[in-house]
Structure formats: structure tokens, C-alpha cells
């Protein structure tokens, strides 16, 4: 799906920094070789733990890269995840069926030496999160025939197709009621066969709100 120019302009305006998007940069930068080339990521938590990956929005700003930071820190500290936040600005035109291979490369890299461990699933992403453009990518990846996503968290996904295959992943969806992207969320809801949480806030705009963090942590347990 390709967003129209007005939709992209709206997304750009909605993602202007605000007090709600302030973040804490406490991760460790790592570089992981992948099918797309080297991926630069911020990492939280211990290696060998279940992997969570957070995909950012489309606006090419440093703060956009760090919108998932507080969620990542909480998932690592409270749920024991190994969380990766990739910088995908160089890969914004990549298709979901190509991006998923690179994300699975991250899962394999994080779990190298763990392949024989009980419960290790080499072709699954334990937890995939996406906001705005990242939410589009995450939902499209979860809808692939290989069903590579175990749990899915979406925050204000944009540019979703009007129709698409069902998504069987356990899912949680977040959006503020004053965010026009809530219309995109409504289009997606019928496709989510295992949606366990749909949470809205009256206000908050196009941001990952602090109030979402404890709900995501509870969902991911």
C-alpha cells in the first residue's frame, strides 16, 4: 500500500516532537549483518532471552528512532526480553517479505548458540512492535503466509490496505482518539483473529504514549 501525499503530510505533522515523545536513550548500539546489509540497532536486555523488535515511524528524525526506548527498557527489565530497535531509514522502500528476512536474521544473531534450546523457534519473531510506518510493516509481516510473528503490538499504524489476509498473531493495538490514523486501525481490526487488547486514549496524537508502556509489558508476558 502507498500513502497519498495528503496522508503522508498528515503523518509528518502528527509526528512533530512533543512532551509525550520524550525518551530515555539507555540501550547499547550494535550492528547485525542481515539479508539487507548491516543493520544498526539499539539493544536492551540479555542475549539468549526472547527477542522483541520495535519498528519506528517514517519521519527522518533522531527522536523517531527512540520512541520505543521506554517500552524497550521496560520489556527488558520487567519481562526479560532482549529488545532490538533497528534504524530502518535506509530501508524505507523495502517490502515486508524482504524486511522479515532481515528481522529474522536479528533473531538468529541474538540467539546464536541457543538453537538447540527448548522452545527456540528459528523462523518466528517472538514479539514484533510497530508504530506508524513501522506499524504498517509489522502488520504486513504478521500477515505473511509463513506467519512469522508470535505476538504483535501496533501503535497508530498508517497506510494500511483496505483488505488483506487474516493475522493470527496474538495482537494488541493502541491509538489516541484524536489521531486521524485511528481510521486505519478500524480497517485492520477485522483481520486480527487473536486481538487481545484494543486500547485508546482520548488525546495524545500520533505518539507512543507513556500510558501504553505498562499495558504492553502486561500483554507481552
Tab-separated table of C-alpha atoms in Angstrom:
chain	number	residue	atom	x	y	z
A	1	UNK	CA	0.000	0.000	0.000
A	2	UNK	CA	1.204	3.519	-0.854
A	3	UNK	CA	0.006	6.526	1.115
A	4	UNK	CA	-1.303	9.511	-0.793
A	5	UNK	CA	0.589	12.796	-0.447
A	6	UNK	CA	-2.030	14.303	1.936
A	7	UNK	CA	-1.808	11.232	4.171
A	8	UNK	CA	1.983	11.400	4.364
A	9	UNK	CA	1.864	15.153	5.103
A	10	UNK	CA	-0.607	14.475	7.884
A	11	UNK	CA	1.673	11.796	9.343
A	12	UNK	CA	4.619	14.203	9.212
A	13	UNK	CA	2.680	16.893	11.083
A	14	UNK	CA	1.359	14.439	13.644
A	15	UNK	CA	4.861	13.246	14.469
A	16	UNK	CA	6.264	16.636	15.478
A	17	UNK	CA	8.048	16.267	18.830
A	18	UNK	CA	6.024	16.871	21.972
A	19	UNK	CA	6.305	16.219	25.685
A	20	UNK	CA	4.705	12.840	25.029
A	21	UNK	CA	7.559	11.692	22.790
A	22	UNK	CA	10.432	12.349	25.199
A	23	UNK	CA	12.515	9.216	25.601
A	24	UNK	CA	15.359	7.724	27.599
A	25	UNK	CA	18.317	6.560	25.500
A	26	UNK	CA	19.818	3.760	27.556
A	27	UNK	CA	20.340	0.976	25.028
A	28	UNK	CA	23.588	-0.341	23.527
A	29	UNK	CA	24.281	0.210	19.838
A	30	UNK	CA	25.011	-2.972	17.887
A	31	UNK	CA	25.491	-3.829	14.216
A	32	UNK	CA	23.950	-7.048	12.898
A	33	UNK	CA	24.651	-8.485	9.426
A	34	UNK	CA	21.417	-9.227	7.590
A	35	UNK	CA	19.997	-10.038	4.184
A	36	UNK	CA	19.540	-6.274	3.623
A	37	UNK	CA	23.082	-5.426	4.705
A	38	UNK	CA	24.334	-4.274	8.084
A	39	UNK	CA	21.553	-3.204	10.423
A	40	UNK	CA	22.300	-0.637	13.127
A	41	UNK	CA	20.199	-1.281	16.225
A	42	UNK	CA	19.825	-0.240	19.827
A	43	UNK	CA	19.776	-3.298	22.099
A	44	UNK	CA	18.243	-3.753	25.552
A	45	UNK	CA	18.324	-6.817	27.807
A	46	UNK	CA	20.303	-10.047	27.855
A	47	UNK	CA	21.283	-12.200	24.902
A	48	UNK	CA	19.542	-15.534	24.657
A	49	UNK	CA	16.265	-14.133	26.025
A	50	UNK	CA	13.125	-13.982	23.838
A	51	UNK	CA	13.598	-11.322	21.164
A	52	UNK	CA	11.372	-8.284	20.722
A	53	UNK	CA	11.822	-5.870	17.813
A	54	UNK	CA	10.370	-2.353	17.573
A	55	UNK	CA	9.918	-0.624	14.208
A	56	UNK	CA	9.858	3.176	14.125
A	57	UNK	CA	7.852	5.699	12.098
A	58	UNK	CA	8.808	7.279	8.795
A	59	UNK	CA	9.932	10.777	9.801
A	60	UNK	CA	13.716	11.020	9.465
A	61	UNK	CA	14.422	12.468	12.929
A	62	UNK	CA	16.546	11.189	15.802
A	63	UNK	CA	13.655	11.277	18.275
A	64	UNK	CA	11.610	8.993	15.988
A	65	UNK	CA	14.329	6.352	16.323
A	66	UNK	CA	13.933	6.494	20.093
A	67	UNK	CA	10.146	6.489	20.503
A	68	UNK	CA	10.235	2.827	21.559
A	69	UNK	CA	13.052	3.341	24.100
A	70	UNK	CA	10.933	3.402	27.252
A	71	UNK	CA	8.914	0.385	26.129
A	72	UNK	CA	12.126	-1.457	25.245
A	73	UNK	CA	13.681	-0.729	28.627
A	74	UNK	CA	10.529	-1.889	30.438
A	75	UNK	CA	10.267	-5.101	28.395
A	76	UNK	CA	13.916	-5.901	29.124
A	77	UNK	CA	13.733	-5.125	32.849
A	78	UNK	CA	10.255	-6.419	33.696
A	79	UNK	CA	9.565	-9.160	31.134
A	80	UNK	CA	13.103	-10.385	30.426
A	81	UNK	CA	13.114	-9.663	26.674
A	82	UNK	CA	16.141	-8.997	24.516
A	83	UNK	CA	14.846	-5.936	22.642
A	84	UNK	CA	16.200	-4.525	19.383
A	85	UNK	CA	15.276	-1.181	17.820
A	86	UNK	CA	16.643	-1.045	14.254
A	87	UNK	CA	17.368	2.114	12.318
A	88	UNK	CA	15.457	1.490	9.089
A	89	UNK	CA	15.677	4.934	7.499
A	90	UNK	CA	17.891	3.476	4.755
A	91	UNK	CA	15.331	0.740	4.052
A	92	UNK	CA	12.033	2.644	3.947
A	93	UNK	CA	11.172	1.283	0.478
A	94	UNK	CA	11.793	-2.347	1.399
A	95	UNK	CA	8.862	-4.746	1.035
A	96	UNK	CA	7.597	-6.632	4.108
A	97	UNK	CA	8.549	-10.042	2.659
A	98	UNK	CA	12.156	-8.823	2.370
A	99	UNK	CA	12.224	-6.980	5.692
A	100	UNK	CA	11.048	-10.058	7.596
A	101	UNK	CA	14.153	-11.970	6.486
A	102	UNK	CA	16.387	-9.239	7.890
A	103	UNK	CA	14.451	-9.211	11.169
A	104	UNK	CA	14.735	-12.992	11.430
A	105	UNK	CA	18.485	-12.548	10.905
A	106	UNK	CA	18.428	-10.385	14.049
A	107	UNK	CA	16.568	-13.127	15.964
A	108	UNK	CA	19.112	-15.744	14.818
A	109	UNK	CA	22.033	-13.450	15.659
A	110	UNK	CA	20.706	-12.767	19.156
A	111	UNK	CA	20.124	-16.471	19.797
A	112	UNK	CA	23.275	-17.881	18.244
A	113	UNK	CA	24.336	-20.793	20.379
A	114	UNK	CA	20.756	-21.213	21.617
A	115	UNK	CA	19.388	-23.046	18.573
A	116	UNK	CA	19.039	-26.328	20.452
A	117	UNK	CA	17.352	-24.744	23.468
A	118	UNK	CA	13.841	-25.823	24.313
A	119	UNK	CA	11.222	-23.507	22.841
A	120	UNK	CA	13.574	-21.896	20.304
A	121	UNK	CA	11.713	-21.254	17.032
A	122	UNK	CA	14.167	-20.165	14.323
A	123	UNK	CA	11.544	-18.802	11.924
A	124	UNK	CA	9.480	-16.803	14.417
A	125	UNK	CA	9.782	-13.316	15.881
A	126	UNK	CA	8.562	-13.671	19.487
A	127	UNK	CA	7.360	-10.053	19.741
A	128	UNK	CA	7.150	-7.537	16.886
A	129	UNK	CA	6.118	-3.935	17.572
A	130	UNK	CA	5.478	-1.175	15.074
A	131	UNK	CA	4.382	2.462	15.164
A	132	UNK	CA	3.009	4.409	12.160
A	133	UNK	CA	5.062	3.254	9.116
A	134	UNK	CA	6.585	0.608	11.372
A	135	UNK	CA	3.055	-0.495	12.273
A	136	UNK	CA	2.267	-0.929	8.593
A	137	UNK	CA	5.392	-3.049	8.129
A	138	UNK	CA	4.750	-5.093	11.283
A	139	UNK	CA	1.142	-5.846	10.324
A	140	UNK	CA	2.114	-6.826	6.784
A	141	UNK	CA	4.881	-9.100	8.086
A	142	UNK	CA	2.478	-10.752	10.526
A	143	UNK	CA	0.073	-11.403	7.627
A	144	UNK	CA	2.645	-13.295	5.528
A	145	UNK	CA	1.762	-16.948	4.783
A	146	UNK	CA	4.687	-18.151	6.927
A	147	UNK	CA	3.068	-16.463	9.976
A	148	UNK	CA	6.457	-15.357	11.339
A	149	UNK	CA	5.181	-13.266	14.276
A	150	UNK	CA	4.086	-14.787	17.575
A	151	UNK	CA	2.923	-11.567	19.299
A	152	UNK	CA	2.179	-8.238	17.624
A	153	UNK	CA	1.954	-4.721	19.084
A	154	UNK	CA	0.739	-1.897	16.839
A	155	UNK	CA	0.640	1.805	17.685
A	156	UNK	CA	-1.270	4.015	15.227
A	157	UNK	CA	-0.348	2.041	12.092
A	158	UNK	CA	-0.702	4.032	8.873
A	159	UNK	CA	-1.184	3.383	5.152
A	160	UNK	CA	-2.887	0.028	5.636
A	161	UNK	CA	-4.576	-1.655	2.669
A	162	UNK	CA	-8.355	-1.719	2.621
A	163	UNK	CA	-8.272	-5.516	2.551
A	164	UNK	CA	-5.749	-8.213	3.323
A	165	UNK	CA	-5.227	-11.667	4.765
A	166	UNK	CA	-6.133	-12.505	8.333
A	167	UNK	CA	-3.489	-12.164	11.035
A	168	UNK	CA	-3.328	-14.995	13.555
A	169	UNK	CA	-0.680	-13.477	15.861
A	170	UNK	CA	-1.677	-12.536	19.387
A	171	UNK	CA	-2.208	-8.803	18.995
A	172	UNK	CA	-2.516	-5.552	20.946
A	173	UNK	CA	-3.418	-2.270	19.253
A	174	UNK	CA	-3.053	1.285	20.588
A	175	UNK	CA	-4.190	4.643	19.235
A	176	UNK	CA	-5.284	8.025	20.526
A	177	UNK	CA	-8.789	9.091	19.586
A	178	UNK	CA	-7.519	12.453	18.297
A	179	UNK	CA	-5.096	10.709	15.932
A	180	UNK	CA	-6.612	10.505	12.404
A	181	UNK	CA	-4.787	7.192	11.995
A	182	UNK	CA	-7.484	5.636	14.179
A	183	UNK	CA	-9.409	5.172	10.928
A	184	UNK	CA	-6.562	2.957	9.715
A	185	UNK	CA	-6.802	0.951	12.923
A	186	UNK	CA	-10.519	0.377	12.394
A	187	UNK	CA	-9.755	-1.062	8.936
A	188	UNK	CA	-7.299	-3.513	10.451
A	189	UNK	CA	-9.321	-4.764	13.417
A	190	UNK	CA	-11.448	-7.309	11.476
A	191	UNK	CA	-8.275	-9.004	10.211
A	192	UNK	CA	-6.857	-9.566	13.702
A	193	UNK	CA	-8.118	-13.020	14.638
A	194	UNK	CA	-6.470	-13.012	18.069
A	195	UNK	CA	-6.644	-9.383	19.186
A	196	UNK	CA	-6.366	-9.441	22.967
A	197	UNK	CA	-6.172	-5.715	23.621
A	198	UNK	CA	-7.513	-2.623	21.849
A	199	UNK	CA	-6.630	0.476	23.853
A	200	UNK	CA	-7.368	4.106	23.098
A	201	UNK	CA	-6.689	7.356	24.915
A	202	UNK	CA	-8.891	10.451	24.418
A	203	UNK	CA	-5.893	12.579	23.430
A	204	UNK	CA	-2.257	12.009	22.629
A	205	UNK	CA	-1.867	12.456	18.890
A	206	UNK	CA	0.432	10.318	16.781
A	207	UNK	CA	2.803	9.202	19.531
A	208	UNK	CA	3.741	6.209	21.670
A	209	UNK	CA	2.220	7.439	24.921
A	210	UNK	CA	3.732	6.674	28.307
A	211	UNK	CA	0.428	5.139	29.370
A	212	UNK	CA	0.892	2.426	26.736
A	213	UNK	CA	4.085	1.065	28.321
A	214	UNK	CA	2.649	-0.896	31.295
A	215	UNK	CA	-0.111	-2.283	29.065
A	216	UNK	CA	2.431	-3.517	26.516
A	217	UNK	CA	4.519	-5.054	29.302
A	218	UNK	CA	1.474	-6.917	30.661
A	219	UNK	CA	0.445	-8.052	27.181
A	220	UNK	CA	3.935	-9.373	26.391
A	221	UNK	CA	4.172	-11.579	29.496
